[in-house]
Amino acid sequence: MGFEGIVQIQNEDSPTAVNKMLEKGWELLAITPLDVGPLYTIGRREVKKDPLDGFALGKQVTEG
C-alpha cells in the first residue's frame, strides 16, 4: 500500500503516542533514527463515508 490517500502526516517521538494513533487508524509511514531516539512519521487516510450516510429509509422499507 502506498501513500496515496494520505490526508494528514505527523511526526511523533513518543512510542506511546504513536501506538494510540495507530489504534485510531493512523498508519506508520517511516521510522527515522536520530541521536536522541527514533522519530516516527505517521499518517491517516481520508475516512470514506457510506454513500447512503444521512439518508433515511421510508416506512415501506423498514416495516416490510
PDB file of N, CA and C in Angstrom:
ATOM      1  N   MET A   1       0.847  -1.165   0.000  1.00  0.00           N
ATOM      2  CA  MET A   1       0.000   0.000   0.000  1.00  0.00           C
ATOM      3  C   MET A   1       0.898   1.235   0.000  1.00  0.00           C
ATOM      4  N   GLY A   2       0.615   2.161  -0.894  1.00  0.00           N
ATOM      5  CA  GLY A   2       1.414   3.375  -0.996  1.00  0.00           C
ATOM      6  C   GLY A   2       0.860   4.493  -0.131  1.00  0.00           C
ATOM      7  N   PHE A   3       1.359   5.671  -0.405  1.00  0.00           N
ATOM      8  CA  PHE A   3       0.944   6.836   0.365  1.00  0.00           C
ATOM      9  C   PHE A   3      -0.262   7.535  -0.263  1.00  0.00           C
ATOM     10  N   GLU A   4      -0.805   7.000  -1.347  1.00  0.00           N
ATOM     11  CA  GLU A   4      -1.975   7.599  -1.967  1.00  0.00           C
ATOM     12  C   GLU A   4      -3.119   7.630  -0.970  1.00  0.00           C
ATOM     13  N   GLY A   5      -3.802   8.743  -0.899  1.00  0.00           N
ATOM     14  CA  GLY A   5      -4.946   8.848   0.000  1.00  0.00           C
ATOM     15  C   GLY A   5      -4.603   9.344   1.386  1.00  0.00           C
ATOM     16  N   ILE A   6      -3.318   9.516   1.685  1.00  0.00           N
ATOM     17  CA  ILE A   6      -2.929  10.064   2.987  1.00  0.00           C
ATOM     18  C   ILE A   6      -3.288  11.545   2.983  1.00  0.00           C
ATOM     19  N   VAL A   7      -4.072  11.976   3.963  1.00  0.00           N
ATOM     20  CA  VAL A   7      -4.509  13.376   4.012  1.00  0.00           C
ATOM     21  C   VAL A   7      -3.843  14.165   5.133  1.00  0.00           C
ATOM     22  N   GLN A   8      -3.185  13.481   6.048  1.00  0.00           N
ATOM     23  CA  GLN A   8      -2.508  14.172   7.147  1.00  0.00           C
ATOM     24  C   GLN A   8      -1.278  13.375   7.544  1.00  0.00           C
ATOM     25  N   ILE A   9      -0.162  14.077   7.732  1.00  0.00           N
ATOM     26  CA  ILE A   9       1.092  13.452   8.150  1.00  0.00           C
ATOM     27  C   ILE A   9       1.581  14.164   9.400  1.00  0.00           C
ATOM     28  N   GLN A  10       2.132  13.377  10.319  1.00  0.00           N
ATOM     29  CA  GLN A  10       2.563  13.928  11.603  1.00  0.00           C
ATOM     30  C   GLN A  10       3.805  13.185  12.070  1.00  0.00           C
ATOM     31  N   ASN A  11       4.722  13.895  12.701  1.00  0.00           N
ATOM     32  CA  ASN A  11       5.908  13.275  13.306  1.00  0.00           C
ATOM     33  C   ASN A  11       5.706  13.177  14.805  1.00  0.00           C
ATOM     34  N   GLU A  12       6.094  12.051  15.367  1.00  0.00           N
ATOM     35  CA  GLU A  12       5.991  11.822  16.817  1.00  0.00           C
ATOM     36  C   GLU A  12       7.290  11.199  17.299  1.00  0.00           C
ATOM     37  N   ASP A  13       7.679  11.540  18.527  1.00  0.00           N
ATOM     38  CA  ASP A  13       8.858  10.900  19.107  1.00  0.00           C
ATOM     39  C   ASP A  13       8.496  10.001  20.287  1.00  0.00           C
ATOM     40  N   SER A  14       7.215   9.935  20.604  1.00  0.00           N
ATOM     41  CA  SER A  14       6.751   9.119  21.726  1.00  0.00           C
ATOM     42  C   SER A  14       6.102   7.829  21.216  1.00  0.00           C
ATOM     43  N   PRO A  15       6.682   6.672  21.554  1.00  0.00           N
ATOM     44  CA  PRO A  15       6.067   5.408  21.139  1.00  0.00           C
ATOM     45  C   PRO A  15       4.644   5.247  21.676  1.00  0.00           C
ATOM     46  N   THR A  16       4.388   5.768  22.868  1.00  0.00           N
ATOM     47  CA  THR A  16       3.043   5.676  23.446  1.00  0.00           C
ATOM     48  C   THR A  16       2.043   6.451  22.600  1.00  0.00           C
ATOM     49  N   ALA A  17       2.404   7.661  22.199  1.00  0.00           N
ATOM     50  CA  ALA A  17       1.522   8.477  21.356  1.00  0.00           C
ATOM     51  C   ALA A  17       1.297   7.807  20.003  1.00  0.00           C
ATOM     52  N   VAL A  18       2.363   7.234  19.446  1.00  0.00           N
ATOM     53  CA  VAL A  18       2.246   6.554  18.155  1.00  0.00           C
ATOM     54  C   VAL A  18       1.299   5.364  18.270  1.00  0.00           C
ATOM     55  N   ASN A  19       1.435   4.568  19.310  1.00  0.00           N
ATOM     56  CA  ASN A  19       0.556   3.408  19.483  1.00  0.00           C
ATOM     57  C   ASN A  19      -0.900   3.826  19.609  1.00  0.00           C
ATOM     58  N   LYS A  20      -1.166   4.919  20.315  1.00  0.00           N
ATOM     59  CA  LYS A  20      -2.546   5.409  20.440  1.00  0.00           C
ATOM     60  C   LYS A  20      -3.094   5.832  19.083  1.00  0.00           C
ATOM     61  N   MET A  21      -2.264   6.509  18.289  1.00  0.00           N
ATOM     62  CA  MET A  21      -2.703   6.941  16.963  1.00  0.00           C
ATOM     63  C   MET A  21      -2.932   5.733  16.044  1.00  0.00           C
ATOM     64  N   LEU A  22      -2.078   4.723  16.149  1.00  0.00           N
ATOM     65  CA  LEU A  22      -2.256   3.522  15.332  1.00  0.00           C
ATOM     66  C   LEU A  22      -3.565   2.821  15.677  1.00  0.00           C
ATOM     67  N   GLU A  23      -3.937   2.825  16.953  1.00  0.00           N
ATOM     68  CA  GLU A  23      -5.208   2.228  17.369  1.00  0.00           C
ATOM     69  C   GLU A  23      -6.393   2.982  16.779  1.00  0.00           C
ATOM     70  N   LYS A  24      -6.210   4.262  16.498  1.00  0.00           N
ATOM     71  CA  LYS A  24      -7.279   5.093  15.933  1.00  0.00           C
ATOM     72  C   LYS A  24      -7.320   5.021  14.408  1.00  0.00           C
ATOM     73  N   GLY A  25      -6.440   4.208  13.818  1.00  0.00           N
ATOM     74  CA  GLY A  25      -6.481   4.032  12.370  1.00  0.00           C
ATOM     75  C   GLY A  25      -5.363   4.716  11.595  1.00  0.00           C
ATOM     76  N   TRP A  26      -4.478   5.425  12.289  1.00  0.00           N
ATOM     77  CA  TRP A  26      -3.339   6.030  11.610  1.00  0.00           C
ATOM     78  C   TRP A  26      -2.406   4.914  11.156  1.00  0.00           C
ATOM     79  N   GLU A  27      -1.513   5.225  10.220  1.00  0.00           N
ATOM     80  CA  GLU A  27      -0.565   4.243   9.695  1.00  0.00           C
ATOM     81  C   GLU A  27       0.860   4.726   9.928  1.00  0.00           C
ATOM     82  N   LEU A  28       1.748   3.791  10.213  1.00  0.00           N
ATOM     83  CA  LEU A  28       3.163   4.108  10.369  1.00  0.00           C
ATOM     84  C   LEU A  28       3.775   4.214   8.979  1.00  0.00           C
ATOM     85  N   LEU A  29       4.309   5.386   8.650  1.00  0.00           N
ATOM     86  CA  LEU A  29       4.871   5.616   7.322  1.00  0.00           C
ATOM     87  C   LEU A  29       6.387   5.458   7.293  1.00  0.00           C
ATOM     88  N   ALA A  30       7.052   5.849   8.393  1.00  0.00           N
ATOM     89  CA  ALA A  30       8.517   5.772   8.426  1.00  0.00           C
ATOM     90  C   ALA A  30       9.009   5.863   9.862  1.00  0.00           C
ATOM     91  N   ILE A  31      10.200   5.323  10.082  1.00  0.00           N
ATOM     92  CA  ILE A  31      10.914   5.483  11.349  1.00  0.00           C
ATOM     93  C   ILE A  31      12.295   6.025  10.994  1.00  0.00           C
ATOM     94  N   THR A  32      12.616   7.190  11.540  1.00  0.00           N
ATOM     95  CA  THR A  32      13.891   7.838  11.255  1.00  0.00           C
ATOM     96  C   THR A  32      14.752   7.830  12.512  1.00  0.00           C
ATOM     97  N   PRO A  33      15.933   7.218  12.455  1.00  0.00           N
ATOM     98  CA  PRO A  33      16.803   7.225  13.640  1.00  0.00           C
ATOM     99  C   PRO A  33      17.450   8.602  13.821  1.00  0.00           C
ATOM    100  N   LEU A  34      17.365   9.117  15.034  1.00  0.00           N
ATOM    101  CA  LEU A  34      18.007  10.382  15.394  1.00  0.00           C
ATOM    102  C   LEU A  34      18.948  10.138  16.564  1.00  0.00           C
ATOM    103  N   ASP A  35      19.772  11.110  16.878  1.00  0.00           N
ATOM    104  CA  ASP A  35      20.693  10.977  18.013  1.00  0.00           C
ATOM    105  C   ASP A  35      19.953  10.789  19.331  1.00  0.00           C
ATOM    106  N   VAL A  36      18.772  11.397  19.447  1.00  0.00           N
ATOM    107  CA  VAL A  36      18.010  11.338  20.704  1.00  0.00           C
ATOM    108  C   VAL A  36      17.010  10.184  20.734  1.00  0.00           C
ATOM    109  N   GLY A  37      16.904   9.444  19.652  1.00  0.00           N
ATOM    110  CA  GLY A  37      15.966   8.327  19.580  1.00  0.00           C
ATOM    111  C   GLY A  37      15.212   8.357  18.265  1.00  0.00           C
ATOM    112  N   PRO A  38      14.316   7.409  18.063  1.00  0.00           N
ATOM    113  CA  PRO A  38      13.603   7.337  16.789  1.00  0.00           C
ATOM    114  C   PRO A  38      12.539   8.424  16.651  1.00  0.00           C
ATOM    115  N   LEU A  39      12.343   8.863  15.411  1.00  0.00           N
ATOM    116  CA  LEU A  39      11.260   9.778  15.069  1.00  0.00           C
ATOM    117  C   LEU A  39      10.297   8.994  14.187  1.00  0.00           C
ATOM    118  N   TYR A  40       9.064   8.914  14.597  1.00  0.00           N
ATOM    119  CA  TYR A  40       8.044   8.155  13.880  1.00  0.00           C
ATOM    120  C   TYR A  40       7.229   9.109  13.013  1.00  0.00           C
ATOM    121  N   THR A  41       7.063   8.760  11.749  1.00  0.00           N
ATOM    122  CA  THR A  41       6.201   9.525  10.856  1.00  0.00           C
ATOM    123  C   THR A  41       4.949   8.694  10.641  1.00  0.00           C
ATOM    124  N   ILE A  42       3.810   9.269  10.999  1.00  0.00           N
ATOM    125  CA  ILE A  42       2.536   8.569  10.870  1.00  0.00           C
ATOM    126  C   ILE A  42       1.613   9.389   9.972  1.00  0.00           C
ATOM    127  N   GLY A  43       0.662   8.714   9.382  1.00  0.00           N
ATOM    128  CA  GLY A  43      -0.287   9.390   8.505  1.00  0.00           C
ATOM    129  C   GLY A  43      -1.653   8.756   8.623  1.00  0.00           C
ATOM    130  N   ARG A  44      -2.647   9.530   8.245  1.00  0.00           N
ATOM    131  CA  ARG A  44      -4.007   8.985   8.236  1.00  0.00           C
ATOM    132  C   ARG A  44      -4.631   9.217   6.870  1.00  0.00           C
ATOM    133  N   ARG A  45      -5.455   8.279   6.499  1.00  0.00           N
ATOM    134  CA  ARG A  45      -6.173   8.370   5.225  1.00  0.00           C
ATOM    135  C   ARG A  45      -7.521   9.038   5.445  1.00  0.00           C
ATOM    136  N   GLU A  46      -8.071   9.547   4.373  1.00  0.00           N
ATOM    137  CA  GLU A  46      -9.393  10.158   4.440  1.00  0.00           C
ATOM    138  C   GLU A  46     -10.415   9.082   4.788  1.00  0.00           C
ATOM    139  N   VAL A  47     -11.305   9.411   5.705  1.00  0.00           N
ATOM    140  CA  VAL A  47     -12.351   8.473   6.095  1.00  0.00           C
ATOM    141  C   VAL A  47     -13.406   8.474   4.997  1.00  0.00           C
ATOM    142  N   LYS A  48     -13.643   7.301   4.434  1.00  0.00           N
ATOM    143  CA  LYS A  48     -14.644   7.189   3.378  1.00  0.00           C
ATOM    144  C   LYS A  48     -16.019   7.050   4.006  1.00  0.00           C
ATOM    145  N   LYS A  49     -16.930   7.905   3.571  1.00  0.00           N
ATOM    146  CA  LYS A  49     -18.292   7.844   4.084  1.00  0.00           C
ATOM    147  C   LYS A  49     -19.115   6.868   3.259  1.00  0.00           C
ATOM    148  N   ASP A  50     -20.066   6.250   3.915  1.00  0.00           N
ATOM    149  CA  ASP A  50     -21.023   5.396   3.233  1.00  0.00           C
ATOM    150  C   ASP A  50     -21.855   6.290   2.322  1.00  0.00           C
ATOM    151  N   PRO A  51     -22.021   5.929   1.047  1.00  0.00           N
ATOM    152  CA  PRO A  51     -22.787   6.784   0.137  1.00  0.00           C
ATOM    153  C   PRO A  51     -24.227   7.010   0.595  1.00  0.00           C
ATOM    154  N   LEU A  52     -24.754   6.134   1.439  1.00  0.00           N
ATOM    155  CA  LEU A  52     -26.126   6.292   1.929  1.00  0.00           C
ATOM    156  C   LEU A  52     -26.178   6.965   3.291  1.00  0.00           C
ATOM    157  N   ASP A  53     -25.044   7.385   3.815  1.00  0.00           N
ATOM    158  CA  ASP A  53     -24.998   8.046   5.114  1.00  0.00           C
ATOM    159  C   ASP A  53     -25.839   9.325   5.064  1.00  0.00           C
ATOM    160  N   GLY A  54     -26.756   9.450   5.998  1.00  0.00           N
ATOM    161  CA  GLY A  54     -27.613  10.631   6.050  1.00  0.00           C
ATOM    162  C   GLY A  54     -28.969  10.427   5.402  1.00  0.00           C
ATOM    163  N   PHE A  55     -29.144   9.324   4.679  1.00  0.00           N
ATOM    164  CA  PHE A  55     -30.435   9.045   4.065  1.00  0.00           C
ATOM    165  C   PHE A  55     -31.268   8.184   5.004  1.00  0.00           C
ATOM    166  N   ALA A  56     -32.536   8.494   5.092  1.00  0.00           N
ATOM    167  CA  ALA A  56     -33.452   7.703   5.914  1.00  0.00           C
ATOM    168  C   ALA A  56     -34.232   6.758   5.004  1.00  0.00           C
ATOM    169  N   LEU A  57     -34.531   5.579   5.526  1.00  0.00           N
ATOM    170  CA  LEU A  57     -35.343   4.628   4.772  1.00  0.00           C
ATOM    171  C   LEU A  57     -36.814   4.909   5.036  1.00  0.00           C
ATOM    172  N   GLY A  58     -37.618   4.790   4.016  1.00  0.00           N
ATOM    173  CA  GLY A  58     -39.053   5.026   4.165  1.00  0.00           C
ATOM    174  C   GLY A  58     -39.742   3.893   4.902  1.00  0.00           C
ATOM    175  N   LYS A  59     -41.000   4.142   5.313  1.00  0.00           N
ATOM    176  CA  LYS A  59     -41.775   3.141   6.054  1.00  0.00           C
ATOM    177  C   LYS A  59     -41.891   1.831   5.286  1.00  0.00           C
ATOM    178  N   GLN A  60     -42.072   1.933   3.965  1.00  0.00           N
ATOM    179  CA  GLN A  60     -42.247   0.724   3.166  1.00  0.00           C
ATOM    180  C   GLN A  60     -41.014  -0.176   3.239  1.00  0.00           C
ATOM    181  N   VAL A  61     -39.853   0.368   3.520  1.00  0.00           N
ATOM    182  CA  VAL A  61     -38.632  -0.427   3.616  1.00  0.00           C
ATOM    183  C   VAL A  61     -38.441  -0.951   5.035  1.00  0.00           C
ATOM    184  N   THR A  62     -38.709  -0.108   6.036  1.00  0.00           N
ATOM    185  CA  THR A  62     -38.431  -0.504   7.411  1.00  0.00           C
ATOM    186  C   THR A  62     -39.518  -1.379   8.017  1.00  0.00           C
ATOM    187  N   GLU A  63     -40.743  -1.294   7.505  1.00  0.00           N
ATOM    188  CA  GLU A  63     -41.841  -2.087   8.074  1.00  0.00           C
ATOM    189  C   GLU A  63     -42.159  -3.314   7.240  1.00  0.00           C
ATOM    190  N   GLY A  64     -41.524  -3.436   6.099  1.00  0.00           N
ATOM    191  CA  GLY A  64     -41.596  -4.582   5.224  1.00  0.00           C
ATOM    192  C   GLY A  64     -42.929  -5.110   4.995  1.00  0.00           C
TER     193      GLY A  64
END
